[in-house]
XYZ file of C-alpha atoms in Angstrom:
510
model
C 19.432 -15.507 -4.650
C 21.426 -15.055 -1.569
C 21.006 -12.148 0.936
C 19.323 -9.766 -1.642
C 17.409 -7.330 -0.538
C 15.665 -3.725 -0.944
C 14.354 -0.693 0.888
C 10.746 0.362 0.323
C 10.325 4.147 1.508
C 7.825 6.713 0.858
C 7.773 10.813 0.305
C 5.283 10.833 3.346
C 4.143 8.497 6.428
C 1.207 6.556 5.013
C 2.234 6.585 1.677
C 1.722 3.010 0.982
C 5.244 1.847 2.624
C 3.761 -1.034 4.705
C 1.303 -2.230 1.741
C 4.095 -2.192 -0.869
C 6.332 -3.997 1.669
C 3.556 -6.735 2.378
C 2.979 -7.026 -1.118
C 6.575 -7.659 -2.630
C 6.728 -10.591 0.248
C 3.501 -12.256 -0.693
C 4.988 -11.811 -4.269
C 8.528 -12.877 -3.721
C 7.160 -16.100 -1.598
C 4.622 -16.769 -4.513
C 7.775 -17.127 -6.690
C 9.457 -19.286 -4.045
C 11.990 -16.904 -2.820
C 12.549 -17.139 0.846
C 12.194 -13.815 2.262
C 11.194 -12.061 5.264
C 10.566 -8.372 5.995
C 12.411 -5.857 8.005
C 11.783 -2.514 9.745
C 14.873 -1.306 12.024
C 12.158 1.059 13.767
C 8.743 1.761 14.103
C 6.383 3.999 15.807
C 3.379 2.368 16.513
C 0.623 1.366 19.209
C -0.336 -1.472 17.408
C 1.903 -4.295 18.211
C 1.764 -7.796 18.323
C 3.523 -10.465 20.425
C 5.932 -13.204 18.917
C 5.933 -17.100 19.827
C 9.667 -15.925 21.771
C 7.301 -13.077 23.590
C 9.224 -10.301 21.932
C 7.058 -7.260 21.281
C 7.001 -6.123 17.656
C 5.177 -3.943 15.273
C 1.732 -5.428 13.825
C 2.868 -4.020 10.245
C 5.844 -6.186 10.454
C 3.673 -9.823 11.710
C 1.366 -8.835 8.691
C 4.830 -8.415 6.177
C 6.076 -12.156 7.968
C 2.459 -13.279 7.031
C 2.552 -12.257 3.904
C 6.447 -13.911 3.679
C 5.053 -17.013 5.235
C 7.244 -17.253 8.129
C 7.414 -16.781 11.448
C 7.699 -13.372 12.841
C 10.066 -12.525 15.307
C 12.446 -9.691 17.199
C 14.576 -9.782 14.015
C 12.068 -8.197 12.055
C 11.447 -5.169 14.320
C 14.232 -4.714 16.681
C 12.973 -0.948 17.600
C 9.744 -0.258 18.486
C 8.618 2.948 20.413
C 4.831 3.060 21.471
C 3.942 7.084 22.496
C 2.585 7.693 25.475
C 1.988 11.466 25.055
C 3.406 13.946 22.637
C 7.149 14.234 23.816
C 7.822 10.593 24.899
C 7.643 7.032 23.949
C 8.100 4.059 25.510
C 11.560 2.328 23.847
C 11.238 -1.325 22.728
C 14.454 -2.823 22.183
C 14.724 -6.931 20.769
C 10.738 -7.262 22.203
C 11.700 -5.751 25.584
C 10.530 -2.277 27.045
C 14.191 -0.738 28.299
C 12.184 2.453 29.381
C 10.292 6.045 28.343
C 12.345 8.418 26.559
C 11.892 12.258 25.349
C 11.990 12.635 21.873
C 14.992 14.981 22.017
C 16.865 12.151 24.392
C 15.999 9.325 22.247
C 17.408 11.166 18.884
C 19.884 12.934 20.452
C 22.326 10.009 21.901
C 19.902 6.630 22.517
C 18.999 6.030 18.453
C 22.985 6.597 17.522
C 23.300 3.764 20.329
C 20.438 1.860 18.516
C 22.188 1.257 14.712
C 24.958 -1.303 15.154
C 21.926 -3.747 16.837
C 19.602 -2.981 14.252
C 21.855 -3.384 11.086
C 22.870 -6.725 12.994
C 19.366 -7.959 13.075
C 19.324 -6.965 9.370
C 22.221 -8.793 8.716
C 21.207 -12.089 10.512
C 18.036 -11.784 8.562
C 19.870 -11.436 5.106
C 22.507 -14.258 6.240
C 18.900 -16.640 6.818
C 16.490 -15.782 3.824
C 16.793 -14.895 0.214
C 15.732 -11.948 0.429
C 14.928 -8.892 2.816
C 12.454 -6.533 1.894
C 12.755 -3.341 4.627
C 10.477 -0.792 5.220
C 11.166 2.502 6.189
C 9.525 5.361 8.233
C 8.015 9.028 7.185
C 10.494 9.855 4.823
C 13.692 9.500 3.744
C 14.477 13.053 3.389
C 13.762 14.702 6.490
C 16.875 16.319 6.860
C 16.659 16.893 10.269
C 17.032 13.307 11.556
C 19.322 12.020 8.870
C 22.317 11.938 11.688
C 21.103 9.229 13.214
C 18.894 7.875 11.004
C 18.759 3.934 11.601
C 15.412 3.027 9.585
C 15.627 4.866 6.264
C 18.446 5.938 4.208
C 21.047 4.868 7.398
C 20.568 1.351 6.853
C 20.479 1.622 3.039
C 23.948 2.808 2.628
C 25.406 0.607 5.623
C 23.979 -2.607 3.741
C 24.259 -1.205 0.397
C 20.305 -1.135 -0.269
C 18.625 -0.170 -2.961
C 15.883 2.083 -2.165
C 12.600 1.975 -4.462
C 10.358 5.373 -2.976
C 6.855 4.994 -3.091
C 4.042 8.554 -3.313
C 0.276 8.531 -2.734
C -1.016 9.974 -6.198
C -4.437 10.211 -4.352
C -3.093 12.877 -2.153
C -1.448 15.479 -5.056
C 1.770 16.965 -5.645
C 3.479 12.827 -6.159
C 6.052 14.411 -8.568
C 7.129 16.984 -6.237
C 7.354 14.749 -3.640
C 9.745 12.366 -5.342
C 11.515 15.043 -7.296
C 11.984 17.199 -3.608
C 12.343 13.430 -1.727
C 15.385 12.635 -4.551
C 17.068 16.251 -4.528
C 17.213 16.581 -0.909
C 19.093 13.608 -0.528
C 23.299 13.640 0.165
C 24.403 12.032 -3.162
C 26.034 9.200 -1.199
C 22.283 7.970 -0.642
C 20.521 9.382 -4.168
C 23.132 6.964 -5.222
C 20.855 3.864 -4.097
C 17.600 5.976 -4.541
C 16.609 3.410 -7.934
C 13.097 5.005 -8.939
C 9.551 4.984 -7.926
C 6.329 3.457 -7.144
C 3.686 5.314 -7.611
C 0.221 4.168 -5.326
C -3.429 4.686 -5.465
C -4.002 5.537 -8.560
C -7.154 6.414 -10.042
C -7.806 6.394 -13.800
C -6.010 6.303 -17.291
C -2.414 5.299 -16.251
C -2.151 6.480 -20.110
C -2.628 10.190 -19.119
C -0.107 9.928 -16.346
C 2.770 8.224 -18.756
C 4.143 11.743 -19.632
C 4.604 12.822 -15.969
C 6.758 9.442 -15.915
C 8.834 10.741 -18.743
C 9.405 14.053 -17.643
C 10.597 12.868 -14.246
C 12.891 10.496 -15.422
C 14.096 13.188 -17.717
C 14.746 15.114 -14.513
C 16.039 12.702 -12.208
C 17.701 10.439 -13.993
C 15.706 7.630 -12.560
C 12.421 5.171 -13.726
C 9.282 4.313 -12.436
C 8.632 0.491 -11.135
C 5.030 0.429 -11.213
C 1.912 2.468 -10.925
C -0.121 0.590 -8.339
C -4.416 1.530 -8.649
C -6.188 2.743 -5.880
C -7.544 -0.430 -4.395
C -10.469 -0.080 -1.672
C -10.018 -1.855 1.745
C -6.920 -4.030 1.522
C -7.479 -4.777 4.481
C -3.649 -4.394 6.759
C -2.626 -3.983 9.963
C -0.584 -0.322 9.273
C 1.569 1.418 12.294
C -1.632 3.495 13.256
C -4.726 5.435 11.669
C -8.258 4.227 12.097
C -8.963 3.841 8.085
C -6.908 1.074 7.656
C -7.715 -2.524 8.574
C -9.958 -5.036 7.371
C -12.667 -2.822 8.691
C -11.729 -0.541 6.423
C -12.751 -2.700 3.509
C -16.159 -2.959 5.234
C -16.733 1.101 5.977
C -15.671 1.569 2.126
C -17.890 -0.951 0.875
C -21.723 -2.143 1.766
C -22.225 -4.391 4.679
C -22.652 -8.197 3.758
C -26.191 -8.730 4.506
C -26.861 -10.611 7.580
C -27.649 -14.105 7.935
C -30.580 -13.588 10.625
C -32.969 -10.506 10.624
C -30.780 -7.868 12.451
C -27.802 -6.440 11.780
C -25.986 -6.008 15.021
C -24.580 -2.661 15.914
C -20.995 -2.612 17.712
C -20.290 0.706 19.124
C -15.809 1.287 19.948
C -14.896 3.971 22.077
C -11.938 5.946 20.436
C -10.272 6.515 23.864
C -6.849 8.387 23.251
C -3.846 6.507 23.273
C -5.525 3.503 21.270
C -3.514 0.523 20.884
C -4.592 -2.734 18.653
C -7.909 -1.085 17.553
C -7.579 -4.523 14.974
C -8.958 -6.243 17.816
C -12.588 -5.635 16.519
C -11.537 -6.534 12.817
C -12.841 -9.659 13.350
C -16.037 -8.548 14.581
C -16.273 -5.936 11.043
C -15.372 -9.119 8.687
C -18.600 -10.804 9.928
C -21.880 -10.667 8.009
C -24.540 -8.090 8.982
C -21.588 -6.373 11.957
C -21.355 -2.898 11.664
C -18.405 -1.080 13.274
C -18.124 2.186 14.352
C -15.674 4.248 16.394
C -17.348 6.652 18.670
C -16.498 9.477 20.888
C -20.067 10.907 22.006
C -22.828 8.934 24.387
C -25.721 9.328 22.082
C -23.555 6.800 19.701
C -23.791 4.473 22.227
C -27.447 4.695 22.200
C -28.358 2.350 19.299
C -25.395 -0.108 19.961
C -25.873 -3.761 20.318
C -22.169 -4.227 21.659
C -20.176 -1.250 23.055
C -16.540 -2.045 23.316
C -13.762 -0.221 25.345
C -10.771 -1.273 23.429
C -6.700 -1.351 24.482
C -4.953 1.725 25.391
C -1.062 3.165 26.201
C -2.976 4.922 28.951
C -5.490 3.430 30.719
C -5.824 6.710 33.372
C -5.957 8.939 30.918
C -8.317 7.489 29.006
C -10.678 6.992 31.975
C -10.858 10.805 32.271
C -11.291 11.075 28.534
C -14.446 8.707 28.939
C -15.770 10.518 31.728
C -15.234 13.950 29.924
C -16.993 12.839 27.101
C -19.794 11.451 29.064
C -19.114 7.969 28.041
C -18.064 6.508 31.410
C -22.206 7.847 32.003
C -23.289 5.868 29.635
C -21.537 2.930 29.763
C -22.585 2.637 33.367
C -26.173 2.681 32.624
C -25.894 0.151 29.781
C -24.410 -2.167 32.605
C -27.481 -0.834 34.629
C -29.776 -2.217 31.977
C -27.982 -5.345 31.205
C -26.878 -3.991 27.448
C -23.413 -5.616 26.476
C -19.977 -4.054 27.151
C -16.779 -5.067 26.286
C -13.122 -4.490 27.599
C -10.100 -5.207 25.973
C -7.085 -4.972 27.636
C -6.794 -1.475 28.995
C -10.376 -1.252 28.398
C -10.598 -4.125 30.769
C -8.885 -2.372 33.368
C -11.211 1.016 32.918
C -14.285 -1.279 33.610
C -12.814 -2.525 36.895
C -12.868 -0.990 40.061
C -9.622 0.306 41.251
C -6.418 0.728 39.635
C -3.495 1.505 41.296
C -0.730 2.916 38.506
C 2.963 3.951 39.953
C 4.360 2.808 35.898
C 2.408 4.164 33.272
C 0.241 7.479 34.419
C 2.258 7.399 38.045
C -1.338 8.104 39.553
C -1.436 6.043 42.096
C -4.997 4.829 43.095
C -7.904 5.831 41.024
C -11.258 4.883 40.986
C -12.098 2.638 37.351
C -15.657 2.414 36.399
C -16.847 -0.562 38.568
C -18.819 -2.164 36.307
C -16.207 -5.368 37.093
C -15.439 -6.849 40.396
C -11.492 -6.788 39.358
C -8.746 -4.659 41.036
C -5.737 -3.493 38.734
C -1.621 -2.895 39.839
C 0.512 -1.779 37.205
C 3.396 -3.722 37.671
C 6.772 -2.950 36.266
C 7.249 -5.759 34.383
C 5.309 -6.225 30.813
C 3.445 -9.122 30.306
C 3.951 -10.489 26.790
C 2.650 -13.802 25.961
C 0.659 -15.909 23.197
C -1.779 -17.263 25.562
C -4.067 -20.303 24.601
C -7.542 -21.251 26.547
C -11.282 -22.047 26.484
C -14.419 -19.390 26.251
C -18.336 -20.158 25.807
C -17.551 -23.490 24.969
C -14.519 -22.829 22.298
C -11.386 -22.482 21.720
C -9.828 -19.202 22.286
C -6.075 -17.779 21.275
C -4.905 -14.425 22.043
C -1.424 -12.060 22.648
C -1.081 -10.105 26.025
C 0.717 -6.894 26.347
C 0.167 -5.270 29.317
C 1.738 -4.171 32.388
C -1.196 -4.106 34.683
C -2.359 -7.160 36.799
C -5.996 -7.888 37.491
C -6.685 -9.154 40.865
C -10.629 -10.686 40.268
C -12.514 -10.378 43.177
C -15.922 -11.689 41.923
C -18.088 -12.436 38.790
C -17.324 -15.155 36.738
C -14.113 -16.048 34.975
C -13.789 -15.133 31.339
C -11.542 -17.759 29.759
C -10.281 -20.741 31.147
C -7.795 -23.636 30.675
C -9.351 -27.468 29.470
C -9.731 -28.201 32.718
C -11.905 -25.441 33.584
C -9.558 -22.922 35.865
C -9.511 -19.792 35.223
C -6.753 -17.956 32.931
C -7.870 -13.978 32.444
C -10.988 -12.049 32.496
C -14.286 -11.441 34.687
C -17.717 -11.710 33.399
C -20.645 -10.265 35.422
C -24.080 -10.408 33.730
C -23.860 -8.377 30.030
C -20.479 -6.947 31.059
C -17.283 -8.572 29.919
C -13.100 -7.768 30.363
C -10.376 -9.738 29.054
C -6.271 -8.943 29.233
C -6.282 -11.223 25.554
C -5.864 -9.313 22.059
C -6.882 -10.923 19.379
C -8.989 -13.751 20.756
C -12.333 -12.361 18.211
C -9.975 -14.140 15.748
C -10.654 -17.320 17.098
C -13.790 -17.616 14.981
C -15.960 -20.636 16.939
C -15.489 -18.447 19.941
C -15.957 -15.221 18.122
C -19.475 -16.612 16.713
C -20.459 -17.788 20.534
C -19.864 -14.578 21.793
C -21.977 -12.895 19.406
C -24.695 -15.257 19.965
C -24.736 -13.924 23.190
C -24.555 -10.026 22.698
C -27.474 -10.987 19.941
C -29.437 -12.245 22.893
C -28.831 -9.975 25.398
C -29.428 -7.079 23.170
C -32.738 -8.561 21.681
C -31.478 -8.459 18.077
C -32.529 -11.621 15.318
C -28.542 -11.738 14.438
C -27.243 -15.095 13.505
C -23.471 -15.559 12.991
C -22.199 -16.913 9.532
C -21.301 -20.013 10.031
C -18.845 -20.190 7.401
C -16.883 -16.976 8.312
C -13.000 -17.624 8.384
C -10.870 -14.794 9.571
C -7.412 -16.200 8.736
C -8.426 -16.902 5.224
C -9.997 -13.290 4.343
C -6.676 -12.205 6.074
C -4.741 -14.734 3.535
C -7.292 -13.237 0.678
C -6.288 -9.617 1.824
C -2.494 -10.857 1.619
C -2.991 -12.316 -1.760
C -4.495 -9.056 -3.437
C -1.554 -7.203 -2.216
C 0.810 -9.405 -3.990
C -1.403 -9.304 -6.755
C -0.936 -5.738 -7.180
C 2.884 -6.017 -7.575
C 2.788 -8.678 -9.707
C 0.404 -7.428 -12.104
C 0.831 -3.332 -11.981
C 4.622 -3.098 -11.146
C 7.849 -4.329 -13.450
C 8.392 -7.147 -11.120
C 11.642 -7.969 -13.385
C 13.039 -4.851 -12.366
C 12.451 -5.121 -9.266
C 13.456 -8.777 -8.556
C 17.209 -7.529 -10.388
C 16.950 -4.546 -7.980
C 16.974 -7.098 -5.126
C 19.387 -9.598 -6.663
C 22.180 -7.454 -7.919
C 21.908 -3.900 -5.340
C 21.918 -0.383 -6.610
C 21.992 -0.118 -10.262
C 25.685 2.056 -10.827
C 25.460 5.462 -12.932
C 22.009 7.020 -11.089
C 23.202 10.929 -11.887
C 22.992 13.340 -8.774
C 19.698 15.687 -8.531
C 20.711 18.970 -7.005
C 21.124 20.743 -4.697
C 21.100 17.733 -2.218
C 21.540 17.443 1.547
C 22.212 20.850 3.225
């Protein structure tokens, strides 16, 4: 194979795009086909930083995962995080370039945005075997097809075949890729090959004649019918059901290896970015994670945890609203344990002074941490690597404030003991670093010490390994191609392009 490659896209956002995409890598790899995955541009607060420190989707590190290589800028060249309902902040190659209105961002900027992103795709397909894309929402909303440059744009510019994938679970599937197909120009139904049909439930023997009836219609087959498979366990573009703390909410909690369960509590400020950062704490034994948005939930917590955010001011005044900025206070008061992540960190400081991301200026944080914040203009992206309770610790920073610390104790440190990000006063804890509850010795020490603090008999597994449930996660999506979808179909798909004679569905683009 040499530069193959194929577009998965879906009748709706959340069809099953990013777990078909992950899954035809871990496949392909399996097979030992070098490939890597693709998305020209994403929507998404839940990002993840490169080895280069280029910014990218989390959805597209998971596909490189599941590819086994390295992910980088290539993969995600467009990345635009919301910070409120009309705008977005634009990340171009791993770099923020600014905030842009939706209208200003598909009226001239995204036009500007294709020749870049079909050269990343092109580099990619000059490197690997194959390149398995992803697209966004659908392919058929008519209204953006103009400048398109994630979906049916980069199909016909690299001569893509496209393989459209439903959500049975949800209803109305053959509408959706009947309407998806018809309302299509017939330049691009011309590389629209079939379908892939996900979370199904039951007799696929009862759902066979709907098969036949829409190829009758459309001219075109069906690749698979993939079963409805409970917590796979992804990092997806956004949602809170997804996530290998989905697997545990959808499934009973592994009984602990102490007395207690222990109780974390994760304030679902607005604006959430990297919720995945307490995965890691849902994948361990007798942890039960819950996101929250009233103080009573905080009452029976062991661990409450203020997680990142695209707006650190306005989620302050959504914790205070709510009454949670109340009760987080008094757990601090009583020595219960709270934890800040990134712009959760910065809420549980003192001051933050924001001329970037709210334009606020100075507003008072919750002062539960001796740390001063200044939103600088400048993002800090790095892949950070340090020391914490006596382990090792690695992490990702995205952020553009700066903490000054002004007291407490420092929260991770370098091997020789200085201090590299955080503050830690008494049952209260901030860190800058995503990711670091990966780190499993350090993840285990740190619950140790919420256990103690909060008086709970919980004792960390000692055997718990996140990378390899996330490897086991990665595996069972590959399974799922390779055993519930006509993989020889789809491997010709990706060697030899569009297959030639697909008839035209009307009426087609208006």
């Amino acid at each position: 194979m040499s530069g193959g490659g194929l577009l998965v896209a879906g009748t709706t956002s959340d069809a099953g795009k990013s777990v078909v995409t992950a899954g035809i890598c871990r496949w392909l790899v399996r097979r030992g086909v070098k490939v890597a995955p693709f998305k020209g541009q994403n929507m998404s607060l839940n990002s993840f930083v490169t080895r280069e420190g280029a910014e990218i989707g989390r959805a597209q590190a998971m596909q490189a995962q599941a590819a086994r290589v390295e992910p980088t800028a290539l993969m995600n060249p467009v990345l635009l995080k919301p910070g409120g309902d009309r705008s977005s902040q634009v990340v171009l190659m791993g770099r923020p370039v600014g905030e842009m209105s939706a209208r200003g961002y598909h009226g001239n900027r995204q036009r500007e945005l294709f020749e870049p992103v079909m050269a990343c795709l092109e580099e990619l397909r000059g490197t690997y075997d194959a390149v398995i894309c992803e697209g966004a929402g659908s392919p058929a909303e008519i209204n953006l097809r103009r400048t398109d440059i994630v979906n049916m744009g980069i199909a016909r510019a690299g001569r893509l075949p496209v393989v459209v994938v439903g959500d049975i679970d949800r209803g109305g599937v053959f509408a959706q890729f009947f309407g998806t197909t018809a309302l299509l120009a017939p330049e691009d139904q011309a590389l629209v090959a079939g379908y892939l049909v996900n979370k199904f439930r039951g007799d696929v023997s009862l759902l066979e004649p709907g098969l036949d009836m829409l190829r009758g219609l459309t001219g075109r087959r069906t690749f698979g019918v993939l079963p409805y498979a409970h917590g796979l366990g992804i990092d997806e573009e956004d949602g809170l059901r997804v996530s290998l703390r989905g697997a545990v909410r959808e499934s009973v909690v592994a009984p602990p290896v102490g007395e207690d369960l222990l109780r974390v509590a994760v304030c679902a400020v607005p604006l959430m970015s990297n919720f995945t950062d307490v995965d890691a704490l849902a994948a361990e034994p007798g942890v039960v994670v819950r996101f929250v948005d009233r103080p009573e939930e905080l009452a029976d917590a062991d661990l409450a945890v203020v997680p990142g955010t695209r707006g650190t001011v306005k989620a302050l005044a959504w914790l205070r609203e709510r009454g949670l900025a109340q009760a987080l206070v008094r757990r601090a008061a009583e020595g219960r344990p709270v934890l800040g992540i990134c712009g959760g960190y910065q809420a549980l400081s003192e001051r933050i002074e924001d001329e970037v991301e709210s334009k606020a200026g100075a507003v008072d944080a919750l002062g539960l941490l001796p740390v001063r914040v200044r939103f600088a203009r400048e993002k800090t992206l790095a892949r950070p690597v340090g020391e914490a309770l006596g382990e090792r610790v690695e992490g990702y920073e995205i952020h553009h404030g700066v903490a000054e610390v002004l007291g407490g104790e420092g929260f991770i440190s370098d091997d020789k003991g200085h201090s590299l990000d955080g503050c830690r006063v008494g049952s209260v804890w901030g860190t800058h670093w995503h990711g670091s509850l990966e780190s499993d010795g350090f993840r285990r020490a740190f619950l140790r010490e919420v256990a103690a603090q909060a008086g709970r008999r919980f004792v960390p597994a000692p055997d718990t390994s996140f990378g390899t449930l996330r490897e086991e996660q990665l595996d069972r999506l590959g399974d799922l191609i390779e055993e519930h979808a006509d993989t020889d179909a789809l491997l010709r798909l990706i060697e030899q392009g569009p297959p030639a004679g697909l008839p035209f569905v009307p009426p087609g683009a208006p």
